[in-house]
Coordinates of C-alpha atoms in Angstrom, one line a residue:
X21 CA -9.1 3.2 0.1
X22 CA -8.6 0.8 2.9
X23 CA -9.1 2.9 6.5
X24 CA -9.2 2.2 10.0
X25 CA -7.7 -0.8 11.4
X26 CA -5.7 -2.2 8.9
X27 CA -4.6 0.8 7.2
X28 CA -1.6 0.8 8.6
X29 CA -0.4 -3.0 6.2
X30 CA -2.5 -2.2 3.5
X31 CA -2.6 1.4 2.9
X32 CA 1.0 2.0 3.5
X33 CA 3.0 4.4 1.1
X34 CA 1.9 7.5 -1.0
X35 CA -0.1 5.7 -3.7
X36 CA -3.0 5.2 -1.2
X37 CA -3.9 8.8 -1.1
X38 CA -3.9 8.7 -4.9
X39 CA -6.9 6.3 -5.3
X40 CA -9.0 7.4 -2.5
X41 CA -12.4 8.6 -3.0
X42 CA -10.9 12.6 -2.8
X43 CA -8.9 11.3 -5.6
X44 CA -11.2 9.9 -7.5
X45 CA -13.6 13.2 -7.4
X46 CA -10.8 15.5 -8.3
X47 CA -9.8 13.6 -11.3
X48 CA -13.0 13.6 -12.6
X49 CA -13.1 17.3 -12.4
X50 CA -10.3 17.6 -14.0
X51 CA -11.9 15.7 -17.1
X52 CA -14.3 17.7 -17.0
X53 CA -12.3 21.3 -17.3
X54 CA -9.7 19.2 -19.6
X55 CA -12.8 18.1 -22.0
X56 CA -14.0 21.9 -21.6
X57 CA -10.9 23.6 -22.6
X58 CA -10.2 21.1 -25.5
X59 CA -13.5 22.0 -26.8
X60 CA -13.0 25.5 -26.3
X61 CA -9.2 25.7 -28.0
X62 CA -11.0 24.5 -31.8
X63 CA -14.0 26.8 -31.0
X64 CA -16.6 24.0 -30.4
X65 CA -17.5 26.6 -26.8
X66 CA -16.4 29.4 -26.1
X67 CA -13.6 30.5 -23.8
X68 CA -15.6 32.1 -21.2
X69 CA -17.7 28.4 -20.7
X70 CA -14.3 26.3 -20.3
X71 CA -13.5 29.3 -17.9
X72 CA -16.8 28.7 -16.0
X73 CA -16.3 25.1 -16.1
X74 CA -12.5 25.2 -14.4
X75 CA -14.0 27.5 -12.2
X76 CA -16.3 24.7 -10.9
X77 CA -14.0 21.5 -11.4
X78 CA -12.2 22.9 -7.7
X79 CA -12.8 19.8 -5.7
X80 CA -13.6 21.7 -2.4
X81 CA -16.5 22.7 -3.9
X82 CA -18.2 19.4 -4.4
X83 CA -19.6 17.1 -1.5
X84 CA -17.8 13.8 -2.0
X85 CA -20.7 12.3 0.2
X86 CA -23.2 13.3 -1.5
X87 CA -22.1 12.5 -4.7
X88 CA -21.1 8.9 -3.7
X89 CA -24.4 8.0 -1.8
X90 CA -26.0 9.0 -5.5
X91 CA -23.4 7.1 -7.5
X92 CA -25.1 3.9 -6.6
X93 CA -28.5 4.1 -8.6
X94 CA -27.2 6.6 -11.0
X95 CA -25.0 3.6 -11.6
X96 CA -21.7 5.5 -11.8
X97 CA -20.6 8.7 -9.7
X98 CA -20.2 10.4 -13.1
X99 CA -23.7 11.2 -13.5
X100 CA -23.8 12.5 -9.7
X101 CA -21.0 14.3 -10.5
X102 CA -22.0 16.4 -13.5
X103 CA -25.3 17.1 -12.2
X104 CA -23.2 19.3 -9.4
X105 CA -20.7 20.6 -11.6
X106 CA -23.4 21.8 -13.4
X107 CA -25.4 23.6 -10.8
X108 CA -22.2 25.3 -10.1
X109 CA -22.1 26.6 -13.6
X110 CA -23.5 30.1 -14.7
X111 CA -27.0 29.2 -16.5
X112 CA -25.9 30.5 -19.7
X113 CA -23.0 28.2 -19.9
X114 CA -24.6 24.7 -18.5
X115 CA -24.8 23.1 -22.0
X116 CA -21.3 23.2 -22.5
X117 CA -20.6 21.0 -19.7
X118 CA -19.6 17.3 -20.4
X119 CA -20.4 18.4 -24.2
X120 CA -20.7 15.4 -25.6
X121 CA -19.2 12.9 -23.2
X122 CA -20.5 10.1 -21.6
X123 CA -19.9 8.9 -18.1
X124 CA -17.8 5.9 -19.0
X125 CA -15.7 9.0 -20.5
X126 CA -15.5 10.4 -17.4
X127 CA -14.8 7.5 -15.5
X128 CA -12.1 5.9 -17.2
X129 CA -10.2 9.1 -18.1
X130 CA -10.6 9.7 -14.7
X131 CA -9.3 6.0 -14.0
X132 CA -6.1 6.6 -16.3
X133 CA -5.7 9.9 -14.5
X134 CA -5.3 8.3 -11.6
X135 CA -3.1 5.2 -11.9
X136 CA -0.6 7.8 -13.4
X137 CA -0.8 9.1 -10.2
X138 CA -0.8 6.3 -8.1
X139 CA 2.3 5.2 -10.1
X140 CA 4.3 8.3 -9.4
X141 CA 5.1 6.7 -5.2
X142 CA 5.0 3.4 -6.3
X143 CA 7.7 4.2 -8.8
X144 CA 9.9 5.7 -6.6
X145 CA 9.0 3.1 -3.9
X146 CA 10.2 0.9 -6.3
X147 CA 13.3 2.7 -7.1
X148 CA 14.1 2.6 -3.6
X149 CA 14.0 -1.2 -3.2
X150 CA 16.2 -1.1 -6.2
X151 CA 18.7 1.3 -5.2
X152 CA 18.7 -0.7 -1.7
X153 CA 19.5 -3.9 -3.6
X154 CA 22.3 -2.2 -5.6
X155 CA 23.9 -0.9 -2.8
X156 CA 23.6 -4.7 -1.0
X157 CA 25.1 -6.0 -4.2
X158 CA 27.8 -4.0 -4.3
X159 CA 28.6 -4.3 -0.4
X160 CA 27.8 -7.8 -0.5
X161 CA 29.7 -9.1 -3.8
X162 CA 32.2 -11.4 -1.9
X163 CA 29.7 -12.7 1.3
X164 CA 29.6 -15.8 0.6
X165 CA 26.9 -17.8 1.4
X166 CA 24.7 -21.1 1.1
X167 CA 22.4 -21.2 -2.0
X168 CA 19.6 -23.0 -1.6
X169 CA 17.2 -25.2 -3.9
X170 CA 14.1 -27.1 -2.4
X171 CA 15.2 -25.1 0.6
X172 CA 17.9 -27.3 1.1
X173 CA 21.9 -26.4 0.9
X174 CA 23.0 -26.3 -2.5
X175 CA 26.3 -24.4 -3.3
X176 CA 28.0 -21.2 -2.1
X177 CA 26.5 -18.1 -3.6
X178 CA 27.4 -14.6 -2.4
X179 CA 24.9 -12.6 -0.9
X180 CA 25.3 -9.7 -3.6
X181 CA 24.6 -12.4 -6.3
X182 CA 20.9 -12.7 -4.6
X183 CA 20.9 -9.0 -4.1
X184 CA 21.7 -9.0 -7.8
X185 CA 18.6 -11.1 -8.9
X186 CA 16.3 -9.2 -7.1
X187 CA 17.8 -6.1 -8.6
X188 CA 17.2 -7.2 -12.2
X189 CA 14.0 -8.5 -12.0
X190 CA 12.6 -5.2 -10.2
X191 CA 14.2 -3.1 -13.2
X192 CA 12.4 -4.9 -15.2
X193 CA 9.1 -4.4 -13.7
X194 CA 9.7 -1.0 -13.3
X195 CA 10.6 -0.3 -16.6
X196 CA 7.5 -1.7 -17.7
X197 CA 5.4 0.4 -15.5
X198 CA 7.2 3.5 -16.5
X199 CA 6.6 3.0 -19.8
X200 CA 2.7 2.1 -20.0
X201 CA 0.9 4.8 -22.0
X202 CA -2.2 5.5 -20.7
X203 CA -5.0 6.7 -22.8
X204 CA -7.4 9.4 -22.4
X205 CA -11.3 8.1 -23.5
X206 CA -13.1 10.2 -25.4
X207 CA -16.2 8.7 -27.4
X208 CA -19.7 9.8 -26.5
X209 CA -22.8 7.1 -26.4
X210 CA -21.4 4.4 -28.2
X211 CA -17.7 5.4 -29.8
X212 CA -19.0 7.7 -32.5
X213 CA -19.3 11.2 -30.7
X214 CA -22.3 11.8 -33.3
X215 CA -23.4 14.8 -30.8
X216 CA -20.6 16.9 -32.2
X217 CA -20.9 15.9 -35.8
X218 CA -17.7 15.4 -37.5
X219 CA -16.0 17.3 -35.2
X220 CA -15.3 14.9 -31.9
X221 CA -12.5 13.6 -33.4
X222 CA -10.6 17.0 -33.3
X223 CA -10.8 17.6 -29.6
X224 CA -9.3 14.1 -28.4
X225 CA -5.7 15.2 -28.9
X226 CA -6.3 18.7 -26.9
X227 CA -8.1 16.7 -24.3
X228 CA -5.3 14.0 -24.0
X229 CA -2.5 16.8 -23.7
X230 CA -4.2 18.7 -21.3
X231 CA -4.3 15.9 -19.0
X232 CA -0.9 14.5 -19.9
X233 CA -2.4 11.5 -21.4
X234 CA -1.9 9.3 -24.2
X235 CA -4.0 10.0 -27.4
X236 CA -5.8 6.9 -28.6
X237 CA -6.3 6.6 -32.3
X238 CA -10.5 5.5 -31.4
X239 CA -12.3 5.2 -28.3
X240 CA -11.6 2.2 -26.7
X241 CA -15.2 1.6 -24.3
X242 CA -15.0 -2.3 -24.4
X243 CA -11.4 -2.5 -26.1
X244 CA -9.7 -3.1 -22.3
X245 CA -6.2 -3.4 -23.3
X246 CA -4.9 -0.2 -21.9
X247 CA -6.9 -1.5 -18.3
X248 CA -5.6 -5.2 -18.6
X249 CA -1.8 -4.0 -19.3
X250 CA -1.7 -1.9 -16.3
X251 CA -3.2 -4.8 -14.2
X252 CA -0.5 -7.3 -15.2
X253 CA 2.1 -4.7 -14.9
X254 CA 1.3 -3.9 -11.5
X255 CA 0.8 -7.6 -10.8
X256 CA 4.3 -8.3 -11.9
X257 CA 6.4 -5.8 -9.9
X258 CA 4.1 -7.1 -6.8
X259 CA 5.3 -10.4 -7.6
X260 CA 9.1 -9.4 -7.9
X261 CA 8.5 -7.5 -4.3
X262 CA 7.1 -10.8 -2.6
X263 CA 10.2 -12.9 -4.0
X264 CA 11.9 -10.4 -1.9
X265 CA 9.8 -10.9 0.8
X266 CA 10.1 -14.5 1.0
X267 CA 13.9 -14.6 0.3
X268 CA 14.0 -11.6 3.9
X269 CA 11.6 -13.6 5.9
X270 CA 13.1 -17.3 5.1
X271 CA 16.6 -15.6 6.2
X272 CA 15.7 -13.9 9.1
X273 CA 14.4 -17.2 10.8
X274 CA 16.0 -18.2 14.5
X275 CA 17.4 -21.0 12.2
X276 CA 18.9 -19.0 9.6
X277 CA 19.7 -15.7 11.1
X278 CA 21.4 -14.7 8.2
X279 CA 19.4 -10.9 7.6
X280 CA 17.2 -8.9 10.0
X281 CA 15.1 -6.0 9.8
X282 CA 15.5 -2.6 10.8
X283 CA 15.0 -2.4 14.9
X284 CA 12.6 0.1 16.0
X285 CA 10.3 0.4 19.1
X286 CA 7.3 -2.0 19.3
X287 CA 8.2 -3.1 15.6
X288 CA 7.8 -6.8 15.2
X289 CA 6.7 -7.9 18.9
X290 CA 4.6 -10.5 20.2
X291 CA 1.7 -9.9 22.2
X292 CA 2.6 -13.2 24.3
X293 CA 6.5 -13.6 23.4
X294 CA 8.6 -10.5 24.5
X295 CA 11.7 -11.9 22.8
X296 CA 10.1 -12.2 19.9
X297 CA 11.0 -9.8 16.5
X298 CA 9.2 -10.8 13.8
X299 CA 10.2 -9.6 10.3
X300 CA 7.2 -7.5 9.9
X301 CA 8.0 -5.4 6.8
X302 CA 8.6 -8.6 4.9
X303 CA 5.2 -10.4 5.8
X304 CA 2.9 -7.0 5.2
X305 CA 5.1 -7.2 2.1
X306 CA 3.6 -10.7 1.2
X307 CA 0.2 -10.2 2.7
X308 CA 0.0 -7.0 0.7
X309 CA 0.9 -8.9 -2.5
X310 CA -1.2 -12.2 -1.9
X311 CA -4.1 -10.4 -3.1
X312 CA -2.8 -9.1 -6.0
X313 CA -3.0 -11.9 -8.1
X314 CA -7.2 -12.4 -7.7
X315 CA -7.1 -8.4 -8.6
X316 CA -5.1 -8.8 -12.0
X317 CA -6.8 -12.0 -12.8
X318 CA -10.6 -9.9 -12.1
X319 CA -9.4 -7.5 -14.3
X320 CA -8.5 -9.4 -16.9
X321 CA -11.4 -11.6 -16.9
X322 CA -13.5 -8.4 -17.5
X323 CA -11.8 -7.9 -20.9
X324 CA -14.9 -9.5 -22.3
X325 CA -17.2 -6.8 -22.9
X326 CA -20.3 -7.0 -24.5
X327 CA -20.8 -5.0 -28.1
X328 CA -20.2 -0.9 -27.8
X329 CA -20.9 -0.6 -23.7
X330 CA -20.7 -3.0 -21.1
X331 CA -23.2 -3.9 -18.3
X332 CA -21.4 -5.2 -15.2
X333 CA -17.5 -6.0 -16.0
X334 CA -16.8 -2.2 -16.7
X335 CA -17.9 -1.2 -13.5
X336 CA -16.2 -4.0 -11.5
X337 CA -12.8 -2.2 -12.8
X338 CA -13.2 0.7 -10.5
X339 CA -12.4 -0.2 -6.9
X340 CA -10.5 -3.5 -8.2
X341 CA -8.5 -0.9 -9.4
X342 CA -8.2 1.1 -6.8
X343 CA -6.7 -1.8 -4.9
X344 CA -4.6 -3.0 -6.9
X345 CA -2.9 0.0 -7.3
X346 CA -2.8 0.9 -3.5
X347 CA -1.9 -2.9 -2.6
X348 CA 1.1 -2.6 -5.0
X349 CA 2.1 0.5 -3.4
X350 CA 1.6 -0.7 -0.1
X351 CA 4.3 -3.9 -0.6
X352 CA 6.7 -1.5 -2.4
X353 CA 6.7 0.9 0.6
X354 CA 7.2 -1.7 2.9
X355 CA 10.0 -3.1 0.9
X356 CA 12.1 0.1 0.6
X357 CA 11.7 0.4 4.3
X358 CA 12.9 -3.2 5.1
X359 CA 16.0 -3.6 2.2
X360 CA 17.1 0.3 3.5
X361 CA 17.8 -1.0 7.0
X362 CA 18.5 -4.5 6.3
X363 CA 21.0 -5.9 8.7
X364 CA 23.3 -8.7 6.9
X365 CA 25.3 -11.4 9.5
X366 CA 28.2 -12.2 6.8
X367 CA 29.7 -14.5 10.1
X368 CA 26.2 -16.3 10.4
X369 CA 26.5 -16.8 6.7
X370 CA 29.8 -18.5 6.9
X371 CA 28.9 -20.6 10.0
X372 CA 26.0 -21.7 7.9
X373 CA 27.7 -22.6 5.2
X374 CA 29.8 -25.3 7.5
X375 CA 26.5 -26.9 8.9
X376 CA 26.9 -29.9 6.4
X377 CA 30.7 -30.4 7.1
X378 CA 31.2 -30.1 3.5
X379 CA 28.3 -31.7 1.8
X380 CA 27.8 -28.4 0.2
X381 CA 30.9 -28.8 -2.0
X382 CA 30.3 -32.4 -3.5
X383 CA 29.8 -30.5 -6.4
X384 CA 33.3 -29.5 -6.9
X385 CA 34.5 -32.5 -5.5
X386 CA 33.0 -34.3 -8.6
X387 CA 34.8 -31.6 -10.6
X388 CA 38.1 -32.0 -9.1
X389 CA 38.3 -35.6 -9.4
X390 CA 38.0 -35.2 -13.1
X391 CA 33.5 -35.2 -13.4
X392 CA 32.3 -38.6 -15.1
X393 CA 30.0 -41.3 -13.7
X394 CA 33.1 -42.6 -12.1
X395 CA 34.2 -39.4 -9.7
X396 CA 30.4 -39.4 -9.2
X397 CA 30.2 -42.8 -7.8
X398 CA 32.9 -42.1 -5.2
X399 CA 31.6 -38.7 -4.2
X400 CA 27.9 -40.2 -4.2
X401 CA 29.8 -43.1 -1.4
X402 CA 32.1 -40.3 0.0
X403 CA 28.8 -38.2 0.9
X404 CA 26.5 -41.1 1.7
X405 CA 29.3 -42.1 5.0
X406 CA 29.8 -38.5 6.0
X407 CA 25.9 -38.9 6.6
X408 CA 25.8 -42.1 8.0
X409 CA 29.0 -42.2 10.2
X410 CA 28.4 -38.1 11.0
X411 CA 31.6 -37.3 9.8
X412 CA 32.7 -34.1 8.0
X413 CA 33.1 -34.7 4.2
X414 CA 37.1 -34.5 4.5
X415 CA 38.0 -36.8 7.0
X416 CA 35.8 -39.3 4.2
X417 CA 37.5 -38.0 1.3
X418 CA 41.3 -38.2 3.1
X419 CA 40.3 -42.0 4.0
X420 CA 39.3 -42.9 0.4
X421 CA 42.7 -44.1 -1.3
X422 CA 40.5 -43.6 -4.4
X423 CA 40.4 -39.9 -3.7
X424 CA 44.0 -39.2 -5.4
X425 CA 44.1 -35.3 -3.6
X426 CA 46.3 -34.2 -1.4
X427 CA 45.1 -32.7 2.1
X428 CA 46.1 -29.7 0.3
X429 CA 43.6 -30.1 -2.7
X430 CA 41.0 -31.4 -0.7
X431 CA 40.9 -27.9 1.5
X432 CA 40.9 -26.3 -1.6
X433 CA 38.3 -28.0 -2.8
X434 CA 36.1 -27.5 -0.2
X435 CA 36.9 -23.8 0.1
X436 CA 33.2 -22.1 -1.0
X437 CA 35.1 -18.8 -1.3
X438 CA 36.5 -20.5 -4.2
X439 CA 33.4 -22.0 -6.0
X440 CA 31.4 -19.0 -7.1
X441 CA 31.7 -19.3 -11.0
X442 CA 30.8 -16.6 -12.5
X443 CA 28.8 -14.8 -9.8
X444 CA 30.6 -11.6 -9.9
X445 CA 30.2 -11.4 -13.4
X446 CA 26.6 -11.2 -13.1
X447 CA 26.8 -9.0 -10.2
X448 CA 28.5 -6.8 -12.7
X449 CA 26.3 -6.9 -15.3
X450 CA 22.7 -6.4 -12.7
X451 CA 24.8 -3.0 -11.4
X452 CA 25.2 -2.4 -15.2
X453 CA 22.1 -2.9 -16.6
X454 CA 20.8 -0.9 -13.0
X455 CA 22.6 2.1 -14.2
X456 CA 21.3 1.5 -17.2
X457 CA 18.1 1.6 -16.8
X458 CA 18.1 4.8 -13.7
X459 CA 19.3 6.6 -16.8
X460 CA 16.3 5.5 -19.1
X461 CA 14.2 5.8 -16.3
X462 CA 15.4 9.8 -15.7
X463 CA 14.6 10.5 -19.3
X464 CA 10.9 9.9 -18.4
X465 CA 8.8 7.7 -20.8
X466 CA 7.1 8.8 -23.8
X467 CA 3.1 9.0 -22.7
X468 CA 1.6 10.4 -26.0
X469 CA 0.5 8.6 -29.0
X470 CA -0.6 5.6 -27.9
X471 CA -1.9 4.0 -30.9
X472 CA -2.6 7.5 -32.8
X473 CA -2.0 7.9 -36.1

């Protein structure tokens, strides 16, 4: 977990606490009384041994210290951290802990364990942004505004059509993080669990429940699917936030002025420039999110594993992890904050949409005077003077006795209130498909039997 200085960008939210080393610790533990009281419930140990074990698997009663400083040459903290679980245990009950487990068990149930926690604040981070950008589509259905392509004026939008966009992609990232199934691991040495003869198969699906976890049909020690889906799934809904981002900061320039963040004491200054009120949410946002991608694609590249167990890519997964799932949650928290206090200038978006003195509707100019390679020739010259002479694009048009409009038409034309297709159509159908998906989201996903048979 990122502390100190920079906590405060990249550390933001609740899924921070969730992958810190506390976190870590206690859902190992919790592995450890899960594996217990599976064993226990199809009489592998007996009841008073998975009591012992709960007993011991409170995380107050470990040193977190002690057990990271001997995490490194153990060469996981899982080792560490049965040695002291066991020490806590009555003597008569000590073989019955981590009974037949090994620590890459351990580690990446314990892993599992805690990106379903992590993703419990960054899902409702999400949801946040997402309800934000509903409520701005909604609001903002008929603000019309420019669009822009290569950052230059293209035609009028509405600002709840943008809202819109980001609203559909962000359901769709969360949808896909709600519904991961995350495994619980369960194998032993190398994926048999020979130390419990042919009966290590019978506890997965008591340890999986337990913990709320997806039952995998086999172990899965250097199959790193269930690791690599979460990555990209978490590296996708980042990438949906710093669209966002982008989209807030590139409209909240001196230039643009079109959105501002929320105003709050000392948010935004300059150290040198007191006028200054930089969009602050949206860059932590981005910075948050620039480091994603090297995360997912680490991850990923570690899905080459050698034979049964791996040496080296397995164990890069753990704080790689950890920060990807904290640096998601970090953006998403920032987001919520910025799109919930977002201030929209509807008359700044108008006044921008005049800057060109019509260029912005050549468009529909082509359209009106009947579309072809002709009508495009005369609105290619029509636009080319209003450039050259500084003129607005109507006074040109009116000249042209090859414009056949009338004043009338021409205003009409050149209206962007009245060039915005089928933009509320779509806006419909984001709010729809929002709905939608708030309802599938409420019904909760369906964790279990992932890949069982």
């Amino acid at each position: 977990m990122t502390t100190g200085m920079f906590a405060g960008t990249f550390a933001r939210g609740g899924a921070a606490a969730e992958v810190s080393g506390a976190a870590w610790l206690a859902a190992m533990l919790d592995v450890e009384a899960a594996l217990a009281a599976a064993q226990a419930g199809i009489g592998l140990v007996p009841a008073e041994a998975a009591a012992a074990v709960a007993d011991a698997c409170v995380p107050g009663r470990h040193d977190l210290a002690a057990i990271a400083g001997r995490a490194g040459p153990a060469g996981n903290p899982a080792i560490p951290m049965v040695a002291a679980l066991r020490a806590l245990v009555p003597p008569e009950f000590r073989k019955h802990v981590h009974l037949g487990a090994t620590s890459q068990d351990v580690n990446d149930t314990a892993a599992m364990l805690v990106a379903r926690r992590a993703l419990g604040p960054i899902l409702a981070d999400l949801g946040g942004v997402a309800a934000a950008c509903a409520d701005l589509a909604g609001e903002h259905r008929g603000s019309v505004m420019a669009g822009r392509t290569v950052l230059q004026h293209a035609v009028p939008i509405t600002f709840g059509l943008k809202a819109a966009g980001w609203l559909s992609a962000l359901d769709r990232c969360r949808a896909g993080l709600a519904g991961l199934r995350l495994p619980a691991q369960y194998g032993g040495a190398a994926g048999t669990l020979s130390a419990l003869g042919g009966r290590g198969h019978e506890v997965i699906a008591g340890f999986a429940a337990a913990l709320d976890l997806a039952e995998p049909a086999l172990p899965w020690h250097t199959d790193r699917t269930p690791v690599a889906e979460l990555a990209c799934a978490l590296g996708t809904a980042t990438g949906a936030l710093a669209k966002i981002a982008t989209d807030v900061k590139l409209l909240a320039q001196t230039e643009v002025a079109e959105l501002a963040e929320p105003a709050a004491p000392g948010r935004g200054t300059s150290s040198a420039m007191p006028h200054k009120r930089n969009p602050v949410g949206a860059m932590s946002a981005l910075a948050c999110a620039q480091r994603v991608p090297p995360l997912v694609a680490s991850l990923l590249d570690g899905m080459a594993q050698e034979h049964e167990r791996a040496a080296g890519s397995w164990q890069a997964e753990w704080e790689t992890l950890s920060d990807l799932l904290r640096l998601t949650g970090s953006a998403a928290a920032w987001l919520r904050e910025v799109l919930e206090g977002l201030r929209v200038d509807t008359q700044r978006m108008r006044a921008n949409l005049d800057l060109t003195d019509g260029l912005l509707m050549a468009e529909h100019v082509v359209a009106r005077l009947g579309g072809g390679p002709d009508a495009r020739r005369t609105v290619d010259a029509a636009c080319a003077t209003a450039v050259e002479q500084d003129r607005p694009l109507r006074e040109v048009l009116l000249a042209d006795p090859g414009v056949r409009l009338s004043p009338e038409e021409i205003d009409e034309t050149l209206d962007p209130a009245l060039y915005l297709g089928s933009a509320q159509v779509f806006i419909d159908r984001a709010l729809t498909a929002h709905h939608d998906a708030e309802r599938a989201l409420a019904a909760g996903p369906a964790l279990h039997h992932y890949g069982a048979p």
